[in-house]
Short mmCIF file of C-alpha atoms in Angstrom, two decimals:
data_model
loop_
_atom_site.label_atom_id
_atom_site.label_comp_id
_atom_site.label_asym_id
_atom_site.label_seq_id
_atom_site.Cartn_x
_atom_site.Cartn_y
_atom_site.Cartn_z
CA MET Y 1 25.29 14.27 12.55
CA ALA Y 2 23.98 13.51 8.81
CA PRO Y 3 26.49 11.30 6.98
CA PRO Y 4 28.25 12.48 4.00
CA THR Y 5 26.03 13.03 0.33
CA SER Y 6 26.36 12.80 -3.03
CA ASP Y 7 24.34 14.25 -5.62
CA ASP Y 8 22.30 10.59 -6.22
CA ASP Y 9 21.34 11.13 -2.57
CA SER Y 10 19.72 14.92 -3.21
CA LEU Y 11 18.04 13.22 -6.30
CA TRP Y 12 16.44 10.07 -4.74
CA LEU Y 13 15.89 11.60 -1.42
CA ARG Y 14 13.91 14.63 0.23
CA ARG Y 15 14.69 15.96 3.54
CA PHE Y 16 11.86 18.51 4.31
CA HIS Y 17 12.34 18.87 7.88
CA PRO Y 18 16.12 17.61 9.23
CA GLN Y 19 15.62 16.72 12.81
CA PRO Y 20 19.52 17.16 14.31
CA GLU Y 21 18.12 14.98 17.55
CA ALA Y 22 16.26 12.27 15.64
CA THR Y 23 17.05 8.34 16.72
CA VAL Y 24 15.32 6.93 13.84
CA ARG Y 25 15.00 8.05 10.18
CA LEU Y 26 11.52 7.26 8.48
CA ILE Y 27 12.00 6.45 4.77
CA CYS Y 28 9.14 7.29 2.82
CA PHE Y 29 7.87 5.66 -0.87
CA PRO Y 30 5.14 6.91 -2.88
CA HIS Y 31 2.28 5.43 -4.28
CA ALA Y 32 2.61 5.44 -8.81
CA GLY Y 33 2.45 8.43 -10.05
CA GLY Y 34 3.24 10.08 -7.08
CA SER Y 35 6.35 12.04 -5.47
CA ALA Y 36 8.31 12.55 -2.47
CA SER Y 37 5.94 15.94 -1.49
CA PHE Y 38 3.39 13.67 -0.99
CA PHE Y 39 4.83 12.88 2.17
CA PHE Y 40 5.87 16.30 3.28
CA PRO Y 41 2.63 16.69 5.65
CA MET Y 42 3.93 13.76 7.35
CA SER Y 43 7.22 15.00 8.09
CA GLU Y 44 5.70 18.03 9.12
CA GLU Y 45 3.43 16.38 11.91
CA MET Y 46 6.20 13.61 12.88
CA SER Y 47 7.42 14.03 16.50
CA SER Y 48 11.29 15.62 16.92
CA GLY Y 49 12.66 12.30 17.15
CA ILE Y 50 11.96 10.70 14.09
CA GLU Y 51 13.47 12.06 10.58
CA VAL Y 52 11.11 11.78 7.87
CA MET Y 53 13.02 11.58 4.20
CA ALA Y 54 11.00 11.00 0.94
CA VAL Y 55 12.01 9.31 -1.83
CA GLN Y 56 11.57 11.25 -5.25
CA TYR Y 57 11.35 8.89 -8.53
CA PRO Y 58 12.70 8.98 -11.74
CA GLY Y 59 10.31 11.13 -14.14
CA ARG Y 60 8.54 13.45 -12.04
CA GLN Y 61 8.66 17.13 -10.57
CA ASP Y 62 12.32 18.11 -10.70
CA ARG Y 63 12.44 14.56 -12.36
CA ARG Y 64 11.10 14.78 -14.90
CA THR Y 65 13.05 14.93 -17.92
CA GLU Y 66 14.69 11.33 -16.43
CA GLN Y 67 12.64 8.33 -17.88
CA PRO Y 68 10.38 6.22 -15.43
CA VAL Y 69 11.83 2.91 -13.93
CA GLU Y 70 9.49 0.11 -15.06
CA SER Y 71 10.28 -2.44 -12.62
CA VAL Y 72 10.13 -2.68 -8.61
CA GLN Y 73 13.33 -4.47 -8.27
CA GLU Y 74 15.31 -2.46 -10.33
CA LEU Y 75 14.14 0.82 -8.64
CA ALA Y 76 14.52 -1.07 -5.15
CA ARG Y 77 18.53 -1.53 -5.95
CA GLU Y 78 19.08 2.08 -7.20
CA ILE Y 79 17.39 3.50 -3.55
CA HIS Y 80 19.41 0.76 -1.39
CA THR Y 81 22.47 2.12 -2.90
CA VAL Y 82 21.49 5.63 -1.95
CA LEU Y 83 20.60 4.51 1.70
CA THR Y 84 23.43 2.63 2.27
CA ARG Y 85 24.72 5.74 2.90
CA TRP Y 86 21.94 6.81 5.74
CA THR Y 87 22.75 4.09 8.16
CA ASP Y 88 24.20 6.59 10.89
CA LEU Y 89 20.57 5.98 12.84
CA PRO Y 90 18.76 3.32 12.33
CA ILE Y 91 15.73 3.22 9.53
CA ALA Y 92 12.48 2.32 8.84
CA LEU Y 93 10.61 2.10 5.45
CA PHE Y 94 7.20 3.31 4.86
CA GLY Y 95 5.30 2.51 1.55
CA HIS Y 96 1.70 3.39 0.25
CA SER Y 97 0.77 1.49 -2.55
CA MET Y 98 3.33 0.68 -5.08
CA GLY Y 99 6.12 1.82 -2.70
CA ALA Y 100 5.34 -0.60 -0.59
CA SER Y 101 6.26 -3.26 -2.71
CA VAL Y 102 9.46 -0.63 -3.31
CA ALA Y 103 10.14 -1.01 -0.10
CA PHE Y 104 9.40 -4.06 1.04
CA GLU Y 105 12.55 -5.01 -1.81
CA VAL Y 106 14.79 -2.25 -0.25
CA ALA Y 107 14.43 -4.00 3.13
CA ARG Y 108 15.54 -7.64 1.55
CA LEU Y 109 18.39 -5.97 -0.04
CA LEU Y 110 19.39 -3.93 3.35
CA GLU Y 111 18.85 -7.65 5.19
CA GLN Y 112 20.22 -9.97 2.90
CA GLU Y 113 23.35 -7.71 1.08
CA SER Y 114 23.93 -5.07 3.89
CA GLY Y 115 23.35 -7.13 7.02
CA ILE Y 116 21.00 -3.87 7.82
CA VAL Y 117 17.63 -4.93 9.69
CA PRO Y 118 15.16 -1.75 9.74
CA ALA Y 119 13.93 -1.06 12.43
CA ALA Y 120 10.04 -1.40 11.00
CA LEU Y 121 8.31 -1.94 7.83
CA PHE Y 122 5.37 0.18 7.34
CA ALA Y 123 3.35 -1.45 4.41
CA SER Y 124 0.29 1.18 3.28
CA GLY Y 125 -2.63 0.55 0.92
CA ARG Y 126 -0.99 -2.69 -1.09
CA ASN Y 127 -1.30 -5.98 -1.12
CA ALA Y 128 0.89 -8.67 0.46
CA PRO Y 129 3.85 -9.41 -2.31
CA SER Y 130 2.52 -13.10 -2.46
CA GLN Y 131 -0.96 -11.81 -2.86
CA HIS Y 132 -0.50 -10.76 -6.42
CA ARG Y 133 -2.90 -8.89 -8.31
CA SER Y 134 -3.61 -8.93 -11.91
CA ASN Y 135 -4.59 -5.49 -12.93
CA GLU Y 136 -3.55 -3.83 -16.48
CA ILE Y 137 -4.05 -0.32 -15.82
CA HIS Y 138 -1.02 0.55 -17.52
CA LEU Y 139 -2.11 -0.74 -20.87
CA LEU Y 140 -5.15 1.23 -20.52
CA ASP Y 141 -5.27 4.63 -22.94
CA ASP Y 142 -5.10 7.98 -21.09
CA ASN Y 143 -8.28 8.50 -20.72
CA GLY Y 144 -8.46 4.86 -18.46
CA ILE Y 145 -5.44 5.88 -16.58
CA VAL Y 146 -7.26 9.07 -15.65
CA ALA Y 147 -10.57 7.46 -14.77
CA GLU Y 148 -8.15 5.09 -12.11
CA LEU Y 149 -6.56 8.60 -10.73
CA GLN Y 150 -10.27 9.73 -10.55
CA LEU Y 151 -11.25 6.36 -8.60
CA LEU Y 152 -8.58 6.27 -6.08
CA SER Y 153 -8.49 10.14 -5.88
CA GLY Y 154 -5.22 9.80 -5.34
CA THR Y 155 -3.58 12.65 -7.56
CA ASP Y 156 -3.56 16.24 -6.94
CA SER Y 157 -7.19 17.20 -8.59
CA ARG Y 158 -5.73 20.56 -9.93
CA VAL Y 159 -3.19 18.31 -12.08
CA LEU Y 160 -6.11 16.13 -13.22
CA GLY Y 161 -7.96 19.35 -13.73
CA ASP Y 162 -5.02 20.93 -16.02
CA LEU Y 163 -4.72 19.42 -19.35
CA GLU Y 164 -0.96 20.65 -19.71
CA LEU Y 165 0.09 19.26 -16.47
CA LEU Y 166 -1.48 16.24 -16.92
CA ARG Y 167 0.42 16.07 -20.46
CA PHE Y 168 3.51 15.62 -18.68
CA ALA Y 169 2.58 13.56 -15.72
CA LEU Y 170 0.86 10.71 -17.64
CA PRO Y 171 4.51 9.28 -18.98
CA ALA Y 172 5.71 8.68 -15.15
CA ILE Y 173 1.94 7.80 -14.03
CA ARG Y 174 1.78 4.88 -16.78
CA GLY Y 175 5.29 3.81 -15.79
CA ASP Y 176 4.86 3.85 -12.40
CA TYR Y 177 1.52 1.43 -12.93
CA LYS Y 178 3.96 -0.71 -15.30
CA ALA Y 179 6.26 -1.13 -12.59
CA ALA Y 180 3.69 -1.96 -10.38
CA GLU Y 181 1.34 -4.80 -11.89
CA THR Y 182 4.30 -6.32 -13.69
CA TYR Y 183 6.02 -7.01 -9.94
CA ARG Y 184 6.38 -10.85 -9.61
CA TYR Y 185 7.46 -11.73 -5.63
CA VAL Y 186 10.17 -13.98 -5.97
CA PRO Y 187 10.37 -16.53 -2.70
CA GLY Y 188 12.89 -16.24 -0.71
CA PRO Y 189 13.54 -15.80 3.44
CA PRO Y 190 11.22 -13.66 5.39
CA LEU Y 191 11.83 -10.40 6.77
CA ARG Y 192 13.55 -10.37 10.41
CA CYS Y 193 12.53 -7.05 10.89
CA PRO Y 194 8.92 -5.75 12.33
CA VAL Y 195 6.04 -5.30 9.96
CA VAL Y 196 2.81 -2.96 10.10
CA GLY Y 197 0.29 -3.31 7.66
CA LEU Y 198 -1.84 -0.59 7.36
CA GLY Y 199 -5.13 -0.08 5.11
CA GLY Y 200 -8.56 1.73 4.62
CA ASP Y 201 -11.97 0.12 5.49
CA SER Y 202 -13.31 0.94 1.71
CA ASP Y 203 -10.40 0.69 -0.32
CA VAL Y 204 -11.57 -0.55 -3.76
CA ARG Y 205 -8.13 -1.69 -4.81
CA VAL Y 206 -6.95 -3.53 -1.73
CA ASP Y 207 -8.97 -5.42 0.75
CA VAL Y 208 -8.62 -5.95 4.30
CA GLU Y 209 -7.37 -9.71 3.81
CA GLU Y 210 -4.70 -8.90 1.51
CA VAL Y 211 -3.25 -6.31 3.75
CA ALA Y 212 -3.34 -8.82 6.60
CA ALA Y 213 -1.45 -11.47 4.30
CA TRP Y 214 2.34 -9.25 5.02
CA GLY Y 215 2.26 -10.87 8.07
CA ASP Y 216 3.24 -14.27 5.83
CA HIS Y 217 6.54 -11.82 4.84
CA THR Y 218 8.41 -11.37 8.38
CA SER Y 219 9.70 -13.94 10.76
CA GLY Y 220 9.37 -10.60 13.29
CA THR Y 221 6.31 -9.04 14.60
CA PHE Y 222 3.47 -8.08 12.71
CA GLU Y 223 0.56 -5.81 13.35
CA LEU Y 224 -2.46 -4.68 11.48
CA GLN Y 225 -4.15 -0.99 11.67
CA VAL Y 226 -7.21 -0.17 9.65
CA PHE Y 227 -8.17 3.29 9.57
CA PRO Y 228 -11.75 4.74 7.88
CA GLY Y 229 -11.28 5.66 4.14
CA GLY Y 230 -10.30 4.56 0.45
CA HIS Y 231 -7.04 4.31 -0.88
CA PHE Y 232 -5.31 7.23 -0.08
CA TYR Y 233 -7.14 7.27 3.89
CA LEU Y 234 -4.08 8.32 4.97
CA SER Y 235 -4.56 12.06 3.55
CA GLU Y 236 -7.76 12.02 5.48
CA GLN Y 237 -6.41 10.03 8.50
CA LYS Y 238 -2.92 11.60 8.88
CA ALA Y 239 -2.91 12.40 12.41
CA ALA Y 240 -3.99 8.82 13.22
CA VAL Y 241 -1.65 7.24 10.76
CA VAL Y 242 1.38 9.52 12.38
CA ASN Y 243 0.62 8.73 15.53
CA THR Y 244 0.56 4.91 14.86
CA VAL Y 245 4.04 5.26 13.34
CA SER Y 246 5.36 7.38 15.71
CA ASP Y 247 4.18 5.28 19.22
CA PHE Y 248 5.37 1.73 17.15
CA LEU Y 249 8.94 3.58 16.34
CA THR Y 250 9.14 5.34 20.00
CA ALA Y 251 7.40 2.48 22.35
CA ARG Y 252 10.44 0.46 21.46
CA ASN Y 253 14.34 0.69 21.40
CA PRO Y 254 15.07 0.63 17.47
CA ILE Y 255 16.82 -1.91 16.37
CA THR Y 256 20.47 -1.52 16.48
CA LEU Y 257 21.93 -1.29 13.12
CA VAL Y 258 25.16 -2.27 11.39
CA PRO Y 259 26.37 0.76 9.86
CA SER Y 260 27.68 0.40 6.32
CA PRO Y 261 31.30 0.96 5.67
CA GLY Y 262 32.38 4.79 5.31
CA VAL Y 263 29.51 5.96 7.07
CA ALA Y 264 29.44 8.61 9.33
CA GLY Y 265 28.20 8.37 12.92
CA GLY Y 266 28.98 4.78 13.01
#
């Protein structure tokens, strides 16, 4: 049974394919400029024992009238508040690019403030928190940001080719880049949950060594998975990524979580 929901839940979380028999929930965090729908294919292909829920950040699609959140920590705190109502099942976190930083900060809040250890953190296409990069893409003009999107090929080509759509999307994209690029890791206790670092072998923005450094941020197990492709390798390697996540979560008994007070199914 799903826990009781609020209006905030439907704003922040998208549940494309409900799985009544699921034994774990995979919460997915999009990249800068991305939306929850980026994870629709993953949700569609995931095994029935894993229910995928994708985070929708403010400032895009049906939340386009809202101001983007320009701080990773602030974004994480908002999402953490919502997620504590969904801990009737163990939860795992999957973040791509900027989303990996957000997922990491959510995992810290879950462990340190809610006493909830995630089943796993999957950190994709992002340098480890301690491996800061000083990119300043959010300070570029609109043409510069579009050039970066074209380099990474992470935004729907139909949007890049439609100036009207792009005009609406750029404020959210710029806000996300600001959040990602101004994020600074604050040292603290390592995570207790297992961490899996994922990356593309030809990513122009993140080296495999920077992904491997995620292992420094957990006292649990760490695995590194490298796939053929660039920054958005997971679009081309969808089946392999889904299998990696599914195999990891089903090969072990998920960590027993402590449900938050008042959550159904606890």
